[in-house]
PDB file of C-alpha atoms in Angstrom:
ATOM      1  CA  UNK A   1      -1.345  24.031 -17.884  1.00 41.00           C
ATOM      2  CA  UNK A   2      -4.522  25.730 -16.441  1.00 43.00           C
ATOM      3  CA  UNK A   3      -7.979  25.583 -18.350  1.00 44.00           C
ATOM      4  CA  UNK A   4      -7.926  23.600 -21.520  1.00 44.00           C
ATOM      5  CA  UNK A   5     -10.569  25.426 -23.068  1.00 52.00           C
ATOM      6  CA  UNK A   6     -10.018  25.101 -26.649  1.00 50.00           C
ATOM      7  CA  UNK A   7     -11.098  26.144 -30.101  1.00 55.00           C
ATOM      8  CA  UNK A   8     -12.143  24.202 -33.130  1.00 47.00           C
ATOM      9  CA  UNK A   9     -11.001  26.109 -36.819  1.00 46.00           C
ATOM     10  CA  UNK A  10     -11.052  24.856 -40.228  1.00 43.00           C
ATOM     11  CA  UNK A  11      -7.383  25.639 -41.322  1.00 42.00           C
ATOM     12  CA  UNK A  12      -5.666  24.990 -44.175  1.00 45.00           C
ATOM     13  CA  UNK A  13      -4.838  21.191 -43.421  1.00 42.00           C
ATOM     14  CA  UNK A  14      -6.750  18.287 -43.008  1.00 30.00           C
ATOM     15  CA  UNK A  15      -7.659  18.175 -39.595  1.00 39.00           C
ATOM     16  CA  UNK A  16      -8.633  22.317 -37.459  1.00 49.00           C
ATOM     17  CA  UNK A  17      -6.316  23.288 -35.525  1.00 59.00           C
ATOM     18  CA  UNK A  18      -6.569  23.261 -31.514  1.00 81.00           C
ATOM     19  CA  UNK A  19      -6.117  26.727 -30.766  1.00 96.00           C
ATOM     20  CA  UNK A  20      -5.327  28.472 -27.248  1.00 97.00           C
ATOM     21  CA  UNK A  21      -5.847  31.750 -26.379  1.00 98.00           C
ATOM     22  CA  UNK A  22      -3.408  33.347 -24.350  1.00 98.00           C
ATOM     23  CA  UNK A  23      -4.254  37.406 -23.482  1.00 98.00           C
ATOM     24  CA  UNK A  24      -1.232  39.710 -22.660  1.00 97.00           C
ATOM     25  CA  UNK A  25      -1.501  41.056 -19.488  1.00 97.00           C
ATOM     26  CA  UNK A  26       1.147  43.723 -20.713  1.00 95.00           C
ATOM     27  CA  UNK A  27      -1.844  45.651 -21.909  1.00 95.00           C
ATOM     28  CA  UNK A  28      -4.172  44.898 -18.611  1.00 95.00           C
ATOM     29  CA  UNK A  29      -4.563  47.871 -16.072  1.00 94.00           C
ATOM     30  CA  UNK A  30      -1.872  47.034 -13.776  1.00 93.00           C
ATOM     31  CA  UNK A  31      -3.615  48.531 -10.307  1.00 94.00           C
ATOM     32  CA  UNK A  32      -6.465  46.103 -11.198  1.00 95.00           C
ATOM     33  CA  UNK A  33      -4.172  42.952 -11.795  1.00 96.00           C
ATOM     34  CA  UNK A  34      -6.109  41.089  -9.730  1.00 97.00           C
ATOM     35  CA  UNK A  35      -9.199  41.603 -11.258  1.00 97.00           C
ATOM     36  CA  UNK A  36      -8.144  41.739 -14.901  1.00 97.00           C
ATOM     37  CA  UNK A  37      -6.549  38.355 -14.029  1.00 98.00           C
ATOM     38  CA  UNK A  38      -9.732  36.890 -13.117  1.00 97.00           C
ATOM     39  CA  UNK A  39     -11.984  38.403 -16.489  1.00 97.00           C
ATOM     40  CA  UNK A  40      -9.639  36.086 -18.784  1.00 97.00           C
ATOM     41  CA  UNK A  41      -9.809  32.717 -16.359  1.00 96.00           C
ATOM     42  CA  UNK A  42     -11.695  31.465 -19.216  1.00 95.00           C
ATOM     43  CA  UNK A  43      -8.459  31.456 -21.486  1.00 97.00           C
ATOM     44  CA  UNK A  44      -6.030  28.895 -21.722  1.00 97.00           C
ATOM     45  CA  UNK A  45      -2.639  30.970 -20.899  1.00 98.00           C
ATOM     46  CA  UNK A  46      -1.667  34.143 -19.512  1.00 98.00           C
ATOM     47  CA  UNK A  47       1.373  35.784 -21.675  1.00 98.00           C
ATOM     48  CA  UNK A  48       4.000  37.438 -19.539  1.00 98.00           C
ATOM     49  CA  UNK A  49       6.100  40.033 -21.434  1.00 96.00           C
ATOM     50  CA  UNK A  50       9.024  41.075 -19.968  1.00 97.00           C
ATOM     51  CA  UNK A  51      11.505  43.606 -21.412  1.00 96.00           C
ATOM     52  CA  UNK A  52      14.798  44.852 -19.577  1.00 96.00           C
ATOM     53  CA  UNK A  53      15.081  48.193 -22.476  1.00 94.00           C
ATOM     54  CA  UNK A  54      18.166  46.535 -23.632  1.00 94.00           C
ATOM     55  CA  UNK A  55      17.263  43.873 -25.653  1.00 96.00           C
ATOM     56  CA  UNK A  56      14.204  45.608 -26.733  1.00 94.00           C
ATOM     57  CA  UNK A  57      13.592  49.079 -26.424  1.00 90.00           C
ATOM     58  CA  UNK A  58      11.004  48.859 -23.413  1.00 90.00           C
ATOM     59  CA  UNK A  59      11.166  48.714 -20.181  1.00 92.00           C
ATOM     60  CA  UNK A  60       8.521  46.644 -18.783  1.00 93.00           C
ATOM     61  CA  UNK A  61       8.037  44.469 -15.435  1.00 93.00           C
ATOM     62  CA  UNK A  62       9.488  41.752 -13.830  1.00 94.00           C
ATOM     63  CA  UNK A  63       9.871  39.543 -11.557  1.00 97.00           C
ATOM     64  CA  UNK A  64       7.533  40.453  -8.532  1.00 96.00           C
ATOM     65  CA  UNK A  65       4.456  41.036 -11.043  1.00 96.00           C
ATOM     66  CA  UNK A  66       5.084  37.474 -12.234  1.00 97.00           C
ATOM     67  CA  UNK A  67       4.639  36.514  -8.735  1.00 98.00           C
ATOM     68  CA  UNK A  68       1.611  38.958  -8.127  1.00 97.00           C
ATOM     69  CA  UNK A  69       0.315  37.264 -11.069  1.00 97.00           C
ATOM     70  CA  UNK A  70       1.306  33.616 -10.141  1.00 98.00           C
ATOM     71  CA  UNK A  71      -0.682  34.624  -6.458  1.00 98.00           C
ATOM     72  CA  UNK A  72      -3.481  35.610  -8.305  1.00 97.00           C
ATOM     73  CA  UNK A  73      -4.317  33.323 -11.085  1.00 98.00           C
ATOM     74  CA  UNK A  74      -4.115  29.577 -11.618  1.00 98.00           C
ATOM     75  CA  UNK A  75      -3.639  29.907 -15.559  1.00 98.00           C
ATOM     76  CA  UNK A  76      -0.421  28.429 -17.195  1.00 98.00           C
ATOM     77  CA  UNK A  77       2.224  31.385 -17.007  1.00 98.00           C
ATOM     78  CA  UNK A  78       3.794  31.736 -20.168  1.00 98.00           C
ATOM     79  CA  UNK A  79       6.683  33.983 -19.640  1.00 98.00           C
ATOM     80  CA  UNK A  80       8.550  35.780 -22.989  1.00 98.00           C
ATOM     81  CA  UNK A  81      11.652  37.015 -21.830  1.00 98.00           C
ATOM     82  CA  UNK A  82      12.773  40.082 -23.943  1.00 97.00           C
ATOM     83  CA  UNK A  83      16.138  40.523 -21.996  1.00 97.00           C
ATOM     84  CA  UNK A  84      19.776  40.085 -22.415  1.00 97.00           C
ATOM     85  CA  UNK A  85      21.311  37.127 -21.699  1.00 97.00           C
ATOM     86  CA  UNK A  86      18.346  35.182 -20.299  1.00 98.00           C
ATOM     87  CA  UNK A  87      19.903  32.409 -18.760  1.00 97.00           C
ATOM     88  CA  UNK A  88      21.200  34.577 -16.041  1.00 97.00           C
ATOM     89  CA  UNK A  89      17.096  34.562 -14.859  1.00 98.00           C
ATOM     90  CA  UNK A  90      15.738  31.563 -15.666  1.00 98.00           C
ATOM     91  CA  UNK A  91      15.891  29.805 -12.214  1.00 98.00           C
ATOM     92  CA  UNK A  92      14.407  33.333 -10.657  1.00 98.00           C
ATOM     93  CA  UNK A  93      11.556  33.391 -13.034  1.00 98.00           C
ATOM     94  CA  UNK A  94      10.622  30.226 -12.467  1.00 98.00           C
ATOM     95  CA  UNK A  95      10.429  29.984  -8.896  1.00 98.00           C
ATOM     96  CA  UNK A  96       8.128  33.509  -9.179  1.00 98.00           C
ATOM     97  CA  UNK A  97       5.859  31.146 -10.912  1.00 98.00           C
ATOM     98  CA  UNK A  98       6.430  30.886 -14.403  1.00 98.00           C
ATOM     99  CA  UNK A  99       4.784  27.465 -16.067  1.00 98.00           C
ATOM    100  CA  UNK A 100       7.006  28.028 -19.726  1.00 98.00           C
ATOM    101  CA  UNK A 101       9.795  30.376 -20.514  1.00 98.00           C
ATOM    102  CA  UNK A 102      10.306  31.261 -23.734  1.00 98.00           C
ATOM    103  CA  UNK A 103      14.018  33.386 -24.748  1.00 98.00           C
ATOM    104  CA  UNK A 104      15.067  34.764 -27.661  1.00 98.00           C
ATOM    105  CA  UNK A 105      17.596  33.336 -30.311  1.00 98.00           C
ATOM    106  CA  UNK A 106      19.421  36.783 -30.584  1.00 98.00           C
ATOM    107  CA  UNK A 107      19.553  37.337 -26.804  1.00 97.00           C
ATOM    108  CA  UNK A 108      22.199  34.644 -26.163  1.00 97.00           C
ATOM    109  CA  UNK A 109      25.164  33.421 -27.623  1.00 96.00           C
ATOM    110  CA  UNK A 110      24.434  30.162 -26.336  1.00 96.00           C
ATOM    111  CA  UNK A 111      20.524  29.254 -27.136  1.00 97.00           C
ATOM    112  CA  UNK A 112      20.713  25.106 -27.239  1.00 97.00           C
ATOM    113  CA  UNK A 113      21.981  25.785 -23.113  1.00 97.00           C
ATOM    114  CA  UNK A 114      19.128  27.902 -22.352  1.00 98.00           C
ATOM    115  CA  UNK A 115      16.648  25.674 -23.765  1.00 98.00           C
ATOM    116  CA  UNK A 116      18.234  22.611 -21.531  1.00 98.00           C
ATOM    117  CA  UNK A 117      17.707  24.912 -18.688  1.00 98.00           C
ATOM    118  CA  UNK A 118      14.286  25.720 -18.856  1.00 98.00           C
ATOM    119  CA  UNK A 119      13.692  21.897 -19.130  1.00 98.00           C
ATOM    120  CA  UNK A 120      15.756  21.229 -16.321  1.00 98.00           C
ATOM    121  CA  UNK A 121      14.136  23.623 -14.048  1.00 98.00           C
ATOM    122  CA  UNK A 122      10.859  21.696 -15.041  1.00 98.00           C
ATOM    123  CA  UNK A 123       9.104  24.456 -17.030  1.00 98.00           C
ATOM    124  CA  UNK A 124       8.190  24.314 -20.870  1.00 98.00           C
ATOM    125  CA  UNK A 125      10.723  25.849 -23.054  1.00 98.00           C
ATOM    126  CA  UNK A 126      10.292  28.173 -25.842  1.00 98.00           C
ATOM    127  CA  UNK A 127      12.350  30.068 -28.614  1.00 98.00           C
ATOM    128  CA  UNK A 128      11.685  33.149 -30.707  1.00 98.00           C
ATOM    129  CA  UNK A 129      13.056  35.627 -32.826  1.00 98.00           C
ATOM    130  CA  UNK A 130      12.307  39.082 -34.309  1.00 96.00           C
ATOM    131  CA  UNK A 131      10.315  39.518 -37.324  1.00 96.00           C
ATOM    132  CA  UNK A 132      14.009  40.705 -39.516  1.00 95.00           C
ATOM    133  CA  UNK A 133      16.110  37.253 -38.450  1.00 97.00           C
ATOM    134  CA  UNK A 134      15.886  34.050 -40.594  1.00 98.00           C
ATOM    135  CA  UNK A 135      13.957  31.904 -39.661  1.00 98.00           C
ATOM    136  CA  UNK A 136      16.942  29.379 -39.920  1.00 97.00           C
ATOM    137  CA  UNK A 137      18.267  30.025 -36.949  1.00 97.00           C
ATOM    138  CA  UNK A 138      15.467  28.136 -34.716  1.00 96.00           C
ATOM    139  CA  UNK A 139      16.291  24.504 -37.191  1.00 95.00           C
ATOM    140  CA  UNK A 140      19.043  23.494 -33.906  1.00 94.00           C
ATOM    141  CA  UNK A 141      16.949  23.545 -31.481  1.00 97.00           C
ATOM    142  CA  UNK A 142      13.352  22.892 -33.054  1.00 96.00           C
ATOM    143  CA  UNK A 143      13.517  19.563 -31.394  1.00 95.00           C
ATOM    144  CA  UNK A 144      14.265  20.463 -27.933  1.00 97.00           C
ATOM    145  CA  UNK A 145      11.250  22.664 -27.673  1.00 98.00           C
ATOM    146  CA  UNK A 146       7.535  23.165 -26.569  1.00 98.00           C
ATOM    147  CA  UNK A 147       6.996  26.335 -28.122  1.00 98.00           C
ATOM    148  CA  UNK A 148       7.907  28.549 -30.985  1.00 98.00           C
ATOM    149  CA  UNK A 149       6.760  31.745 -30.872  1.00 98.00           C
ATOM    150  CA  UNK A 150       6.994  33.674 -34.459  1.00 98.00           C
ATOM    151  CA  UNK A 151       6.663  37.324 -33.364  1.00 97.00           C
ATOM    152  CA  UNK A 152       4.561  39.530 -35.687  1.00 96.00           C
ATOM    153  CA  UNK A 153       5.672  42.979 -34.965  1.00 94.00           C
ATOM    154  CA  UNK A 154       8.883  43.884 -33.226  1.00 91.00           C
ATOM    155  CA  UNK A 155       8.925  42.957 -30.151  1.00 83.00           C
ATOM    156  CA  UNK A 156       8.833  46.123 -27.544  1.00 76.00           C
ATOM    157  CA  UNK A 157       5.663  47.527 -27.593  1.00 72.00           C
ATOM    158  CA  UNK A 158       1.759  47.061 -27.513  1.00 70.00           C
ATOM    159  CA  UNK A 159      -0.725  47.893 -29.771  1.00 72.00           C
ATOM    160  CA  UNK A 160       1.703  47.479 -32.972  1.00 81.00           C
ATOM    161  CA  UNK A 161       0.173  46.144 -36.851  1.00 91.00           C
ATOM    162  CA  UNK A 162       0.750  42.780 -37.629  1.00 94.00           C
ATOM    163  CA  UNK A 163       3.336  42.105 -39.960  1.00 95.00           C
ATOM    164  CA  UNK A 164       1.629  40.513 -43.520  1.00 95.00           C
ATOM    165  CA  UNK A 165       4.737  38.507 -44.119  1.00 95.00           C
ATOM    166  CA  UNK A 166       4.272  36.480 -40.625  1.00 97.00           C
ATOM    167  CA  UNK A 167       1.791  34.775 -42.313  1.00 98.00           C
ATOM    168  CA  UNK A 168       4.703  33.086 -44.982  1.00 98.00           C
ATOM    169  CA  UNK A 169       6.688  32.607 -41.747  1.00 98.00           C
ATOM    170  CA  UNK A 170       4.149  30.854 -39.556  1.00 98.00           C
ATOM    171  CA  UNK A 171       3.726  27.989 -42.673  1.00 98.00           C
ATOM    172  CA  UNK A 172       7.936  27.779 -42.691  1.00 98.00           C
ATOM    173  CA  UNK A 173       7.611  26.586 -39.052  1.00 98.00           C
ATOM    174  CA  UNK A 174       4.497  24.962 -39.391  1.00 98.00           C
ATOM    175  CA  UNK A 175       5.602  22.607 -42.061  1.00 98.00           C
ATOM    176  CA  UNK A 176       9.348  22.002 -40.166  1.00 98.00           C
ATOM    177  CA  UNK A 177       6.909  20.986 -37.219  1.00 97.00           C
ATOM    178  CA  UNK A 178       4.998  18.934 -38.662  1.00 97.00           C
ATOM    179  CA  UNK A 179       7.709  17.294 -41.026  1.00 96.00           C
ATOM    180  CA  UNK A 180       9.559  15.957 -37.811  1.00 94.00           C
ATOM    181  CA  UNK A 181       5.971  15.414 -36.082  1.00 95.00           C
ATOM    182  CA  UNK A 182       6.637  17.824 -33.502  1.00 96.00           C
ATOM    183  CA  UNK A 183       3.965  19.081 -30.812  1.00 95.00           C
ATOM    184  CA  UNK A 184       5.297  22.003 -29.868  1.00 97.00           C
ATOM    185  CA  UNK A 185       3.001  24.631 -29.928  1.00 98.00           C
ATOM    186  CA  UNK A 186       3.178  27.174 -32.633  1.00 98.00           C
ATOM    187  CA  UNK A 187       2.249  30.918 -30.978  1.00 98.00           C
ATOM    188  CA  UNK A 188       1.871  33.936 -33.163  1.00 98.00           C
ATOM    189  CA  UNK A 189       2.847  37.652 -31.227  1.00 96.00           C
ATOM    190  CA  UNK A 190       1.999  40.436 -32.780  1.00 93.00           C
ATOM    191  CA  UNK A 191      -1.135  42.192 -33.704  1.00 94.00           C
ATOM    192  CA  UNK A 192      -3.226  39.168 -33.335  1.00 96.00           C
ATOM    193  CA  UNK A 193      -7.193  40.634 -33.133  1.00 96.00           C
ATOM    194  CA  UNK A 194     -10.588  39.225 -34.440  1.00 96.00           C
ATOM    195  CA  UNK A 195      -9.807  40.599 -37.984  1.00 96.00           C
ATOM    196  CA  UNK A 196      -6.649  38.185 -38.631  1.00 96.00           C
ATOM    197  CA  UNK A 197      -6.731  35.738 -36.068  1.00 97.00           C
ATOM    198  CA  UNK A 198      -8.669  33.732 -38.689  1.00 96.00           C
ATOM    199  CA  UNK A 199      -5.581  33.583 -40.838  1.00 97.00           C
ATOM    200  CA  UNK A 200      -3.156  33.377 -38.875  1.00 97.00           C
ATOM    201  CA  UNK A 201      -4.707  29.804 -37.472  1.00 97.00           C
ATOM    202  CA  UNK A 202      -4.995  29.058 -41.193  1.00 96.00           C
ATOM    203  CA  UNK A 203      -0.939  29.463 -41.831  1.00 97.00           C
ATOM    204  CA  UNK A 204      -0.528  27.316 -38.991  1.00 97.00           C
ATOM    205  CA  UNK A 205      -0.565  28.835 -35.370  1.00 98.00           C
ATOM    206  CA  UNK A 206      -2.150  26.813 -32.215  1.00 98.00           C
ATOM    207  CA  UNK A 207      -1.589  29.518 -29.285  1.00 98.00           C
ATOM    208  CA  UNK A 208      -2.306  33.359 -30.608  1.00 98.00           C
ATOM    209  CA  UNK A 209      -1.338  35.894 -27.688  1.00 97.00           C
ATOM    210  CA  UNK A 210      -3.437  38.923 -27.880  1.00 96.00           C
ATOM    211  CA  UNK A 211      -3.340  41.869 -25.338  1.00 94.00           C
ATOM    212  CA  UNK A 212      -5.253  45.128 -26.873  1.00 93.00           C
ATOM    213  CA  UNK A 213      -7.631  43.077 -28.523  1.00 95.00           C
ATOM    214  CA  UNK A 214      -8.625  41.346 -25.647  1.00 97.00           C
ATOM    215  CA  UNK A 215      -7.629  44.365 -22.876  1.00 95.00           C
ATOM    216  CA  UNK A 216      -9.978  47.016 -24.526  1.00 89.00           C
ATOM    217  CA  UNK A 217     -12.888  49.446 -23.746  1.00 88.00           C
ATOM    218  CA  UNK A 218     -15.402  47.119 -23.056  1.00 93.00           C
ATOM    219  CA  UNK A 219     -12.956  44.511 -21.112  1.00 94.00           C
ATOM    220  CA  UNK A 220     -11.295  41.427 -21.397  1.00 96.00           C
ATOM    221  CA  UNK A 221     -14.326  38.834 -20.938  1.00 95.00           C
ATOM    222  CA  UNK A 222     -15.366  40.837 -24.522  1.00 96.00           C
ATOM    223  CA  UNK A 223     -12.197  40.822 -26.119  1.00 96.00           C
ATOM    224  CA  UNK A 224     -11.879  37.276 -25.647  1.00 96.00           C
ATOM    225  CA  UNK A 225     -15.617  36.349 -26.554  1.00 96.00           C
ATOM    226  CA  UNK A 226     -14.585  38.434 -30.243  1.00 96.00           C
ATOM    227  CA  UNK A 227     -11.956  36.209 -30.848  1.00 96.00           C
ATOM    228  CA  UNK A 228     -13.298  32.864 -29.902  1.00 95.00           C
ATOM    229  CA  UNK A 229     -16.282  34.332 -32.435  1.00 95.00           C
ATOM    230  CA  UNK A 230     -13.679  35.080 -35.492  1.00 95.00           C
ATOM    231  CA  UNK A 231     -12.279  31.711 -34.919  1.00 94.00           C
ATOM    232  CA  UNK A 232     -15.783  29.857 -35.160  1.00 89.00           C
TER     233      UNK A 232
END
């Protein structure tokens, strides 16, 4: 799962939380992918957005960045797959070099399948949904997962405000978790930066993706070194 390199909170339960950092290269400078790659190896996870501009209204990248990425970088892929009927890429995204694939609730009519697929190709298997569906709809297949991921903003774009209500929706899953002693990890999408990444490890999360707040001005070794310092 690449570098374990994890961070110690005080949180809002007895024990801190474990928290990985996982940047979003969606906001990296594509033409230096290489080198943007190798200014977070110190995180845990690389987040791979992809969006087809149906499901979300985006178009993004796909499959041969994956692999340029994959080529480049030893850090667990975590692929979010903001497409239409997601089982039809699984197996492809996976042998590009995915480690986890995580698809959306609303994408497919049948989300228990593509859940069993990801695990049968190997890789970790996540679900999501978009900040305006119940949360209700992840309860059937909470079990068969390694990842929830509660999105924060609508999914489609960088750069977006977190949601305030996320917070009341990251303790939801938390507790479900934690009531059937799950590990799955709990990632938080959104709007995740120095200022709330504080809180949102307090409602619950263990994995925050960040990709402006780690991909700015100064670069990413900087964006990552503010967030590791708002979680101390």
């Amino acid at each position: 799962m690449g570098n374990a390199k994890l961070l110690r909170v005080t949180a809002d339960t007895p024990e801190a939380r474990r928290v990985k950092l996982a940047p979003s290269i969606l906001a990296s400078d594509f033409a230096r992918l290489g080198d943007e790659l190798r200014a977070i190896e110190s995180a845990d996870w690389a987040h791979v957005d992809v969006m087809d501009g149906q499901f979300v209204p985006n178009i993004s990248f796909g499959l041969p960045i994956l692999a340029a990425a994959r080529a480049a970088s030893p850090l667990f892929m975590d692929v979010h797959l903001m497409i239409e009927r997601p089982e039809r890429y699984l197996r492809d995204f996976a042998d590009a070099g995915a480690d986890g694939l995580t698809v959306h609730v609303e994408s497919t009519a049948h989300i228990h399948r593509a859940v069993q697929q990801i695990r049968e190709l190997g890789k970790k298997a996540g679900v999501t949904l978009n900040p305006g569906t119940p949360l209700e709809t992840l309860r059937p297949v909470l079990a068969d997962v390694d990842l929830v991921l509660i999105m924060s903003v609508n999914p489609g774009f960088g750069g977006q405000k977190f949601i305030p209500h996320s917070l009341e929706r990251i303790r939801t899953v938390r507790r479900w978790l934690d009531e059937t002693g799950s590990a799955a990890e709990l990632q938080v999408d959104g709007g995740v930066s120095a200022t709330n990444a504080r809180a949102v490890v307090a409602a619950g999360a263990s994995n925050l993706v960040a990709g402006s707040a780690v991909f700015g001005k100064d670069g990413a070794q900087a964006g990552l070194e503010r967030l590791r310092e708002a979680l101390k």
